[in-house]
mmCIF file of C-alpha atoms in Angstrom:
data_model
loop_
_atom_site.group_PDB
_atom_site.id
_atom_site.type_symbol
_atom_site.label_atom_id
_atom_site.label_comp_id
_atom_site.label_asym_id
_atom_site.label_seq_id
_atom_site.Cartn_x
_atom_site.Cartn_y
_atom_site.Cartn_z
ATOM 1 C CA MET A 1 0.000 0.000 0.000
ATOM 2 C CA THR A 2 1.520 3.328 -1.104
ATOM 3 C CA THR A 3 -0.882 5.709 0.672
ATOM 4 C CA LYS A 4 0.923 7.825 3.233
ATOM 5 C CA LEU A 5 -0.769 7.256 6.570
ATOM 6 C CA PRO A 6 -0.966 9.630 9.537
ATOM 7 C CA LEU A 7 1.658 8.807 12.138
ATOM 8 C CA GLU A 8 -1.049 7.430 14.456
ATOM 9 C CA LEU A 9 -2.132 4.887 11.824
ATOM 10 C CA GLU A 10 1.350 3.723 10.769
ATOM 11 C CA SER A 11 1.480 1.095 13.528
ATOM 12 C CA TYR A 12 -1.676 -0.453 12.011
ATOM 13 C CA ARG A 13 -0.364 -0.574 8.440
ATOM 14 C CA SER A 14 0.171 -4.351 8.495
ATOM 15 C CA GLN A 15 -3.450 -4.962 9.521
ATOM 16 C CA LEU A 16 -4.639 -2.668 6.765
ATOM 17 C CA GLU A 17 -2.428 -4.298 4.150
ATOM 18 C CA SER A 18 -3.628 -7.768 5.193
ATOM 19 C CA SER A 19 -7.153 -6.716 4.206
ATOM 20 C CA LYS A 20 -6.146 -6.203 0.560
ATOM 21 C CA ARG A 21 -8.699 -7.802 -1.767
ATOM 22 C CA ASN A 22 -8.952 -8.081 -5.550
ATOM 23 C CA PHE A 23 -12.006 -6.882 -7.435
ATOM 24 C CA VAL A 24 -13.066 -5.863 -10.940
ATOM 25 C CA LYS A 25 -13.538 -2.120 -11.308
ATOM 26 C CA ILE A 26 -16.336 -0.928 -13.593
ATOM 27 C CA THR A 27 -16.312 2.324 -15.529
ATOM 28 C CA THR A 28 -19.109 3.445 -17.823
ATOM 29 C CA GLU A 29 -19.702 5.371 -21.023
ATOM 30 C CA LYS A 30 -23.012 6.813 -22.126
ATOM 31 C CA VAL A 31 -23.926 5.367 -25.518
ATOM 32 C CA LYS A 32 -26.911 5.554 -27.869
ATOM 33 C CA ASP A 33 -27.194 1.816 -28.230
ATOM 34 C CA THR A 34 -25.558 -1.505 -27.376
ATOM 35 C CA THR A 35 -25.919 -5.046 -28.600
ATOM 36 C CA PHE A 36 -28.166 -7.314 -26.547
ATOM 37 C CA THR A 37 -25.186 -9.305 -25.256
ATOM 38 C CA GLU A 38 -22.931 -6.436 -24.146
ATOM 39 C CA SER A 39 -22.357 -5.563 -20.503
ATOM 40 C CA LYS A 40 -24.499 -2.529 -19.721
ATOM 41 C CA ILE A 41 -26.512 -0.509 -17.237
ATOM 42 C CA GLY A 42 -30.037 0.243 -18.425
ATOM 43 C CA GLY A 43 -31.321 -0.236 -21.944
ATOM 44 C CA TYR A 44 -32.691 -3.633 -22.974
ATOM 45 C CA PRO A 45 -31.473 -7.016 -21.705
ATOM 46 C CA PHE A 46 -30.320 -10.147 -23.437
ATOM 47 C CA LEU A 47 -33.424 -12.336 -23.502
ATOM 48 C CA PRO A 48 -33.455 -15.655 -25.374
ATOM 49 C CA LYS A 49 -36.468 -16.032 -27.657
ATOM 50 C CA GLY A 50 -39.246 -17.669 -25.653
ATOM 51 C CA PHE A 51 -37.711 -16.817 -22.270
ATOM 52 C CA SER A 52 -40.230 -15.091 -19.989
ATOM 53 C CA TYR A 53 -39.272 -11.585 -18.916
ATOM 54 C CA PRO A 54 -39.126 -11.568 -15.071
ATOM 55 C CA LYS A 55 -42.058 -10.212 -13.063
ATOM 56 C CA ASP A 56 -42.630 -9.490 -9.383
ATOM 57 C CA LYS A 57 -45.072 -11.281 -7.075
ATOM 58 C CA ASP A 58 -47.857 -8.979 -8.307
ATOM 59 C CA ASP A 59 -47.238 -9.996 -11.922
ATOM 60 C CA LYS A 60 -45.661 -6.650 -12.848
ATOM 61 C CA TYR A 61 -42.592 -6.441 -15.051
ATOM 62 C CA LEU A 62 -39.355 -5.734 -13.215
ATOM 63 C CA GLU A 63 -36.938 -3.003 -14.235
ATOM 64 C CA PHE A 64 -33.824 -4.138 -16.069
ATOM 65 C CA LEU A 65 -30.958 -2.673 -14.055
ATOM 66 C CA ALA A 66 -27.767 -4.130 -15.511
ATOM 67 C CA GLN A 67 -26.081 -7.164 -17.039
ATOM 68 C CA ILE A 68 -22.548 -8.534 -17.040
ATOM 69 C CA ASN A 69 -21.177 -10.547 -19.941
ATOM 70 C CA PHE A 70 -18.425 -12.503 -18.207
ATOM 71 C CA ALA A 71 -16.585 -13.024 -21.510
ATOM 72 C CA GLU A 72 -15.798 -9.271 -21.484
ATOM 73 C CA LEU A 73 -14.022 -9.371 -18.108
ATOM 74 C CA PRO A 74 -10.238 -9.401 -17.816
ATOM 75 C CA LYS A 75 -8.765 -12.637 -16.481
ATOM 76 C CA ASN A 76 -9.640 -12.858 -12.780
ATOM 77 C CA ASP A 77 -10.128 -15.343 -9.951
ATOM 78 C CA ILE A 78 -13.647 -14.225 -9.016
ATOM 79 C CA TYR A 79 -16.138 -14.851 -11.806
ATOM 80 C CA PRO A 80 -16.970 -17.417 -14.519
ATOM 81 C CA GLU A 81 -15.324 -17.033 -17.927
ATOM 82 C CA SER A 82 -18.583 -16.966 -19.888
ATOM 83 C CA GLY A 83 -22.314 -16.408 -19.579
ATOM 84 C CA ILE A 84 -24.465 -13.338 -18.878
ATOM 85 C CA LEU A 85 -25.552 -12.316 -15.377
ATOM 86 C CA GLN A 86 -28.541 -9.961 -15.086
ATOM 87 C CA PHE A 87 -30.071 -7.823 -12.356
ATOM 88 C CA PHE A 88 -33.714 -6.722 -12.256
ATOM 89 C CA ILE A 89 -35.364 -4.569 -9.585
ATOM 90 C CA GLY A 90 -38.863 -3.335 -8.745
ATOM 91 C CA PHE A 91 -40.788 -0.172 -9.648
ATOM 92 C CA GLU A 92 -41.571 0.977 -6.113
ATOM 93 C CA ASP A 93 -40.040 2.921 -3.242
ATOM 94 C CA LEU A 94 -37.765 0.088 -2.084
ATOM 95 C CA TYR A 95 -36.915 -1.014 -5.649
ATOM 96 C CA GLY A 96 -37.996 -4.535 -4.695
ATOM 97 C CA ALA A 97 -35.563 -4.942 -1.798
ATOM 98 C CA ASP A 98 -36.682 -7.224 1.038
ATOM 99 C CA LEU A 99 -35.928 -5.690 4.433
ATOM 100 C CA ASP A 100 -35.966 -9.182 5.977
ATOM 101 C CA PHE A 101 -33.255 -10.199 3.484
ATOM 102 C CA ASP A 102 -35.027 -13.351 2.372
ATOM 103 C CA THR A 103 -33.633 -14.957 -0.772
ATOM 104 C CA ILE A 104 -36.920 -15.669 -2.560
ATOM 105 C CA GLN A 105 -36.402 -12.688 -4.911
ATOM 106 C CA GLU A 106 -40.072 -11.692 -5.101
ATOM 107 C CA GLY A 107 -39.415 -8.000 -5.741
ATOM 108 C CA TYR A 108 -36.166 -8.335 -7.671
ATOM 109 C CA ARG A 109 -34.459 -11.012 -9.728
ATOM 110 C CA VAL A 110 -30.942 -12.161 -10.583
ATOM 111 C CA LEU A 111 -30.698 -14.350 -13.681
ATOM 112 C CA PHE A 112 -27.794 -16.203 -15.238
ATOM 113 C CA HIS A 113 -27.715 -17.306 -18.876
ATOM 114 C CA ASP A 114 -25.028 -19.906 -19.375
ATOM 115 C CA SER A 115 -25.367 -19.754 -23.163
ATOM 116 C CA VAL A 116 -25.606 -16.549 -25.220
ATOM 117 C CA GLY A 117 -26.246 -18.098 -28.624
ATOM 118 C CA GLY A 118 -29.499 -18.494 -30.532
ATOM 119 C CA GLU A 119 -32.359 -16.120 -31.275
ATOM 120 C CA VAL A 120 -33.008 -13.208 -28.918
ATOM 121 C CA GLU A 121 -36.022 -11.061 -28.114
ATOM 122 C CA THR A 122 -35.812 -7.646 -29.818
ATOM 123 C CA ASN A 123 -39.277 -6.192 -29.138
ATOM 124 C CA PHE A 124 -39.583 -4.618 -25.686
ATOM 125 C CA ASP A 125 -42.664 -2.450 -26.296
ATOM 126 C CA PHE A 126 -44.357 -4.258 -23.411
ATOM 127 C CA LEU A 127 -41.629 -3.044 -21.068
ATOM 128 C CA ASP A 128 -41.614 0.578 -22.215
ATOM 129 C CA LYS A 129 -45.282 0.879 -21.264
ATOM 130 C CA GLU A 130 -44.474 -0.075 -17.663
ATOM 131 C CA ARG A 131 -41.383 2.047 -17.073
ATOM 132 C CA VAL A 132 -41.712 4.902 -14.586
ATOM 133 C CA GLU A 133 -38.653 7.154 -14.310
ATOM 134 C CA ASP A 134 -39.069 8.449 -10.768
ATOM 135 C CA LEU A 135 -39.464 4.938 -9.351
ATOM 136 C CA THR A 136 -36.073 3.678 -10.490
ATOM 137 C CA PRO A 137 -32.470 4.700 -9.748
ATOM 138 C CA LEU A 138 -31.876 4.931 -13.532
ATOM 139 C CA LEU A 139 -32.829 8.562 -13.871
ATOM 140 C CA HIS A 140 -32.842 9.320 -17.577
ATOM 141 C CA LYS A 141 -33.073 5.905 -19.243
ATOM 142 C CA ASN A 142 -29.627 6.304 -20.756
ATOM 143 C CA THR A 143 -27.750 3.148 -21.630
ATOM 144 C CA LEU A 144 -24.306 2.956 -20.051
ATOM 145 C CA LYS A 145 -21.778 0.607 -21.555
ATOM 146 C CA MET A 146 -19.489 -1.072 -19.025
ATOM 147 C CA TYR A 147 -15.724 -1.396 -19.127
ATOM 148 C CA PHE A 148 -13.747 -3.600 -16.741
ATOM 149 C CA LYS A 149 -10.327 -3.473 -15.119
ATOM 150 C CA ASN A 150 -8.730 -5.619 -12.428
ATOM 151 C CA SER A 151 -7.962 -3.695 -9.252
ATOM 152 C CA SER A 152 -7.544 -4.115 -5.497
ATOM 153 C CA GLU A 153 -8.709 -2.318 -2.376
ATOM 154 C CA TYR A 154 -8.625 -2.340 1.426
ATOM 155 C CA VAL A 155 -11.372 -2.740 3.988
ATOM 156 C CA SER A 156 -13.351 0.420 4.628
ATOM 157 C CA ALA A 157 -14.759 1.595 7.931
ATOM 158 C CA SER A 158 -18.315 0.865 6.746
ATOM 159 C CA SER A 159 -17.718 -2.891 6.334
ATOM 160 C CA TYR A 160 -18.460 -5.393 9.109
ATOM 161 C CA GLU A 161 -15.078 -6.936 8.223
ATOM 162 C CA PHE A 162 -13.232 -3.924 9.634
ATOM 163 C CA GLU A 163 -13.349 -5.573 13.055
ATOM 164 C CA LYS A 164 -11.766 -8.756 11.693
ATOM 165 C CA TYR A 165 -8.591 -6.886 10.792
ATOM 166 C CA PHE A 166 -8.417 -4.289 13.570
ATOM 167 C CA GLU A 167 -9.947 -6.348 16.434
ATOM 168 C CA ASP A 168 -12.368 -3.539 17.221
ATOM 169 C CA SER A 169 -15.389 -1.903 15.651
ATOM 170 C CA PHE A 170 -14.589 1.206 13.659
ATOM 171 C CA TYR A 171 -16.316 3.265 16.370
ATOM 172 C CA GLY A 172 -14.123 1.797 19.083
ATOM 173 C CA PHE A 173 -11.000 1.835 16.934
ATOM 174 C CA PHE A 174 -11.006 5.553 16.256
ATOM 175 C CA GLU A 175 -11.838 6.412 19.867
ATOM 176 C CA ARG A 176 -8.339 5.329 20.867
ATOM 177 C CA PHE A 177 -6.933 8.407 19.133
ATOM 178 C CA GLU A 178 -8.726 10.615 21.681
ATOM 179 C CA ASP A 179 -8.523 14.291 20.665
ATOM 180 C CA LYS A 180 -7.485 13.246 17.130
ATOM 181 C CA GLU A 181 -10.394 10.799 16.761
ATOM 182 C CA ASP A 182 -12.301 12.870 14.197
ATOM 183 C CA GLU A 183 -9.168 13.761 12.241
ATOM 184 C CA ILE A 184 -7.994 10.144 11.914
ATOM 185 C CA ALA A 185 -11.491 8.858 11.185
ATOM 186 C CA ASP A 186 -11.969 11.480 8.465
ATOM 187 C CA PHE A 187 -8.669 10.473 6.866
ATOM 188 C CA TYR A 188 -9.695 6.817 6.806
ATOM 189 C CA TYR A 189 -13.134 7.537 5.365
ATOM 190 C CA GLU A 190 -11.728 9.831 2.678
ATOM 191 C CA ASN A 191 -8.778 7.684 1.585
ATOM 192 C CA ILE A 192 -9.891 4.094 2.157
ATOM 193 C CA ASP A 193 -13.376 3.579 0.857
ATOM 194 C CA ASN A 194 -15.098 0.973 -1.261
ATOM 195 C CA ALA A 195 -17.325 3.214 -3.381
ATOM 196 C CA GLY A 196 -17.920 2.943 -7.133
ATOM 197 C CA HIS A 197 -19.269 0.359 -9.568
ATOM 198 C CA LYS A 198 -17.597 -3.042 -9.279
ATOM 199 C CA LEU A 199 -17.665 -6.818 -9.117
ATOM 200 C CA GLY A 200 -16.338 -8.398 -5.940
ATOM 201 C CA GLY A 201 -14.201 -6.684 -3.353
ATOM 202 C CA TYR A 202 -15.678 -4.949 -0.322
ATOM 203 C CA ALA A 203 -19.179 -3.516 -0.316
ATOM 204 C CA ASN A 204 -19.703 0.131 0.504
ATOM 205 C CA PHE A 205 -22.583 1.489 2.597
ATOM 206 C CA THR A 206 -23.906 4.950 3.382
ATOM 207 C CA GLN A 207 -25.219 3.568 6.687
ATOM 208 C CA ASP A 208 -24.454 0.277 8.485
ATOM 209 C CA ASP A 209 -23.475 -3.056 6.970
ATOM 210 C CA PRO A 210 -26.644 -5.178 7.424
ATOM 211 C CA ARG A 211 -24.552 -8.346 7.679
ATOM 212 C CA SER A 212 -23.531 -7.204 11.146
ATOM 213 C CA PHE A 213 -27.039 -7.414 12.590
ATOM 214 C CA SER A 214 -29.374 -9.415 10.313
ATOM 215 C CA GLU A 215 -30.256 -13.032 11.162
ATOM 216 C CA ASN A 216 -31.035 -13.880 7.511
ATOM 217 C CA PHE A 217 -28.153 -11.945 5.982
ATOM 218 C CA GLY A 218 -25.132 -13.767 7.342
ATOM 219 C CA LYS A 219 -21.470 -12.941 7.088
ATOM 220 C CA GLU A 220 -20.957 -15.787 4.627
ATOM 221 C CA TYR A 221 -22.367 -13.475 1.948
ATOM 222 C CA ASN A 222 -19.817 -11.612 -0.170
ATOM 223 C CA LEU A 223 -20.251 -8.777 -2.621
ATOM 224 C CA LEU A 224 -21.333 -9.920 -6.061
ATOM 225 C CA PHE A 225 -22.092 -6.609 -7.808
ATOM 226 C CA GLN A 226 -22.153 -3.009 -6.655
ATOM 227 C CA LEU A 227 -23.838 -0.151 -8.518
ATOM 228 C CA ASP A 228 -23.160 3.241 -6.984
ATOM 229 C CA SER A 229 -24.906 6.568 -7.491
ATOM 230 C CA ASP A 230 -23.183 8.799 -10.053
ATOM 231 C CA ALA A 231 -21.140 11.540 -8.473
ATOM 232 C CA ASP A 232 -23.150 14.189 -10.324
ATOM 233 C CA PHE A 233 -26.473 12.246 -10.088
ATOM 234 C CA ASP A 234 -26.681 12.446 -13.883
ATOM 235 C CA ASP A 235 -27.766 8.883 -14.615
ATOM 236 C CA ILE A 236 -27.951 6.788 -11.434
ATOM 237 C CA CYS A 237 -29.150 7.758 -7.996
ATOM 238 C CA TRP A 238 -30.337 5.405 -5.240
ATOM 239 C CA GLY A 239 -32.649 7.549 -3.107
ATOM 240 C CA ASP A 240 -30.539 10.293 -1.554
ATOM 241 C CA ALA A 241 -27.152 9.541 -3.140
ATOM 242 C CA GLY A 242 -27.199 5.927 -1.977
ATOM 243 C CA ILE A 243 -25.692 2.698 -3.218
ATOM 244 C CA GLY A 244 -27.032 -0.656 -4.422
ATOM 245 C CA ASN A 245 -25.437 -4.035 -3.658
ATOM 246 C CA PHE A 246 -26.026 -7.683 -4.512
ATOM 247 C CA PHE A 247 -24.496 -10.406 -2.336
ATOM 248 C CA ILE A 248 -23.856 -14.110 -2.804
ATOM 249 C CA LYS A 249 -22.331 -17.019 -0.896
ATOM 250 C CA LYS A 250 -18.935 -18.156 -2.143
ATOM 251 C CA GLU A 251 -20.094 -21.708 -2.870
ATOM 252 C CA ASP A 252 -23.121 -20.452 -4.819
ATOM 253 C CA LEU A 253 -20.875 -18.332 -7.020
ATOM 254 C CA VAL A 254 -18.588 -21.295 -7.659
ATOM 255 C CA ASN A 255 -21.633 -23.379 -8.618
ATOM 256 C CA ARG A 256 -23.128 -20.554 -10.713
ATOM 257 C CA ASP A 257 -26.232 -20.612 -8.568
ATOM 258 C CA PHE A 258 -27.649 -17.083 -8.443
ATOM 259 C CA SER A 259 -31.066 -18.024 -7.078
ATOM 260 C CA LYS A 260 -30.231 -17.017 -3.493
ATOM 261 C CA VAL A 261 -28.598 -13.650 -4.123
ATOM 262 C CA ILE A 262 -29.515 -10.922 -1.606
ATOM 263 C CA PHE A 263 -30.227 -7.372 -2.768
ATOM 264 C CA ASN A 264 -29.671 -4.382 -0.505
ATOM 265 C CA TRP A 265 -29.478 -0.649 -0.994
ATOM 266 C CA ASP A 266 -29.276 2.262 1.369
ATOM 267 C CA CYS A 267 -28.894 6.023 1.301
ATOM 268 C CA SER A 268 -28.001 8.801 3.698
#
């Protein structure tokens, strides 16, 4: 780690460096159109001919949020080498999130298409009739093409895993610096955070990590996909500048089983 730390944090550098974790960083570009198989945020999804577009428990179409074509990723040790993974959310205040963190995916859906060949659906008139702009984090219906790059990061203060590396909660940890508590905490928050769009790595939160208190959302769940609000709120905004996350168990990812993915988002 090359970041220069305050003198008070230097004695904890080894703990911080031991938290280093690889992830795939996502950047975006606003485009007029994409192919149905490209990785994207918004627009229209890859949908094999005859495959039913996902609906919620009330039989309403879900909003297509994003899809990842694994063949476009750089070589990594996190995700499959092929197939398309898709994320759909609801058209309501909670975007389909389940506050009990059940995995039945009634208000949202995560789908995986192992094969991307064959005929695809090209007519989405049925979906356009349902779309409501102010009930989705995709503000202007722009399509954002995704680009991927391997990267690494360190545990942020918002993650429940902070305690694993520093043997104290982030509240308790910064208290030890007494009159410099706020100064050191501010440095950590500003320089070591897990914000942005990405696959894998550490999840970022505007509030608390729900894995630290939920009975259904255990600590065996790791970040699958994170979609952040845009810095200028131009295209994506979760509530009040929030962040959306999807989580999966390690063994489910290895087995390409995305049926028990948990969706969470929060905002300040």
